[in-house]
Amino acid sequence: KAGVTQTPRYLIKTRGQQVTLSCSPISGHRSVSWYQQTPGQGLQFLFEYFSETQRNKGNFPGRFSGRQFSNSRSEMNVSTLELGDSALYLCASSYSSGRTYEQYFGPGTRLTVT
Amino acid sequence: TQLLEQSPQFLSIQEGENLTVYCNSSSVFSSLQWYRQEPGEGPVLLVTVVTGGEVKKLKRLTFQFGDARKDSSLHITAAQPGDTGLYLCAGAGGSYIPTFGRGTSLIVHP
């Protein structure tokens, strides 16, 4: 099976702009989660989508939003970018959110805001 | 909020040495995962432990889940340069939102 893919891998934006990141999960996986990773805060949960519905949400401002399509592909959008949004954005897919909750991560999108 | 504390934060050792990384919490988890992440890449799942007291081995890596399901350890025997990376533990509880530790950054020198 192909792994989780994320596009683009690298992105440079300026403050105030918006950005959309894309994630294609492993075939058959219906859950997609997004994380922000920074050296200072580690991995922080943004949100999870399951069958096109947002099921869980982390503690991030409304500038961060996402959606999931019927083929389980997901997009994440960040509006009005701030310098502090510079981070590695990771997408993870999972078959189900049962007891084990194993997640498979993509390579990430490195976002730099200048 | 469930918190996971990992220790040590950094570890720099020579090839062939043994090491243990710890993951501790005051919360009970239904399962706990260990991941390894290399620079510029996403974390790769190494193992999932579910049962209190469970021990799993993956070649030179030994993972243990505490009896109370609040803590876990990762032991590497005869470390190799290829083991270099950031080791992350993640616990899942009733909310199904996994909590990640800050990670242990391991460097194994040849």
mmCIF file of C-alpha atoms in Angstrom, chain A residues 9-10 35 37 40-43 45 48 56-57 88 90 97-108 110, chain B residues 30-33 35 37 40-45 47-48 50-51 69 86 88 92 95-98 100-102:
data_model
loop_
_atom_site.group_PDB
_atom_site.id
_atom_site.type_symbol
_atom_site.label_atom_id
_atom_site.label_comp_id
_atom_site.label_asym_id
_atom_site.label_seq_id
_atom_site.Cartn_x
_atom_site.Cartn_y
_atom_site.Cartn_z
ATOM 1 C CA ARG A 9 6.556 19.446 0.850
ATOM 2 C CA TYR A 10 7.841 22.983 1.265
ATOM 3 C CA TYR A 35 -0.663 18.175 13.653
ATOM 4 C CA GLN A 37 5.186 20.418 15.012
ATOM 5 C CA GLY A 40 9.343 24.605 21.170
ATOM 6 C CA GLN A 41 5.930 22.963 21.446
ATOM 7 C CA GLY A 42 6.466 19.543 19.946
ATOM 8 C CA LEU A 43 3.573 17.825 18.195
ATOM 9 C CA PHE A 45 -3.050 18.209 17.591
ATOM 10 C CA GLU A 48 -9.321 15.026 13.102
ATOM 11 C CA ASN A 56 -12.082 16.189 17.285
ATOM 12 C CA LYS A 57 -10.466 19.599 17.498
ATOM 13 C CA LEU A 88 6.126 21.336 10.061
ATOM 14 C CA LEU A 90 1.926 16.655 9.612
ATOM 15 C CA SER A 97 -10.106 5.307 16.227
ATOM 16 C CA GLY A 98 -10.516 2.187 18.252
ATOM 17 C CA ARG A 99 -8.555 1.254 21.322
ATOM 18 C CA THR A 100 -5.124 1.176 19.708
ATOM 19 C CA TYR A 101 -5.367 4.357 17.648
ATOM 20 C CA GLU A 102 -2.330 3.676 15.486
ATOM 21 C CA GLN A 103 -1.514 6.529 13.160
ATOM 22 C CA TYR A 104 0.574 6.613 10.014
ATOM 23 C CA PHE A 105 2.182 9.926 9.241
ATOM 24 C CA GLY A 106 3.040 11.605 5.989
ATOM 25 C CA PRO A 107 6.384 13.350 5.416
ATOM 26 C CA GLY A 108 4.921 16.722 6.340
ATOM 27 C CA ARG A 110 7.382 22.598 5.948
ATOM 28 C CA SER B 30 -5.872 2.619 26.726
ATOM 29 C CA SER B 31 -2.875 2.222 24.437
ATOM 30 C CA LEU B 32 0.491 3.778 23.877
ATOM 31 C CA GLN B 33 2.515 4.111 20.693
ATOM 32 C CA TYR B 35 7.382 6.509 16.966
ATOM 33 C CA GLN B 37 11.153 10.575 13.478
ATOM 34 C CA GLY B 40 12.490 16.560 7.811
ATOM 35 C CA GLU B 41 10.265 13.492 7.837
ATOM 36 C CA GLY B 42 7.104 12.381 9.596
ATOM 37 C CA PRO B 43 7.114 10.034 12.605
ATOM 38 C CA VAL B 44 7.177 6.335 11.794
ATOM 39 C CA LEU B 45 5.177 3.987 13.998
ATOM 40 C CA VAL B 47 5.014 -0.328 18.138
ATOM 41 C CA THR B 48 1.711 -0.192 19.996
ATOM 42 C CA VAL B 50 -2.122 -2.137 24.946
ATOM 43 C CA THR B 51 -2.009 -4.402 27.983
ATOM 44 C CA ARG B 69 -0.827 1.728 31.892
ATOM 45 C CA LEU B 86 13.619 11.654 17.654
ATOM 46 C CA LEU B 88 8.143 10.014 20.479
ATOM 47 C CA ALA B 92 -4.558 7.417 23.607
ATOM 48 C CA SER B 95 -11.138 11.096 23.996
ATOM 49 C CA TYR B 96 -9.285 9.349 21.140
ATOM 50 C CA ILE B 97 -7.143 12.459 20.758
ATOM 51 C CA PRO B 98 -3.639 11.080 21.186
ATOM 52 C CA PHE B 100 2.349 13.157 22.317
ATOM 53 C CA GLY B 101 5.383 13.576 24.499
ATOM 54 C CA ARG B 102 8.020 16.170 23.536
#
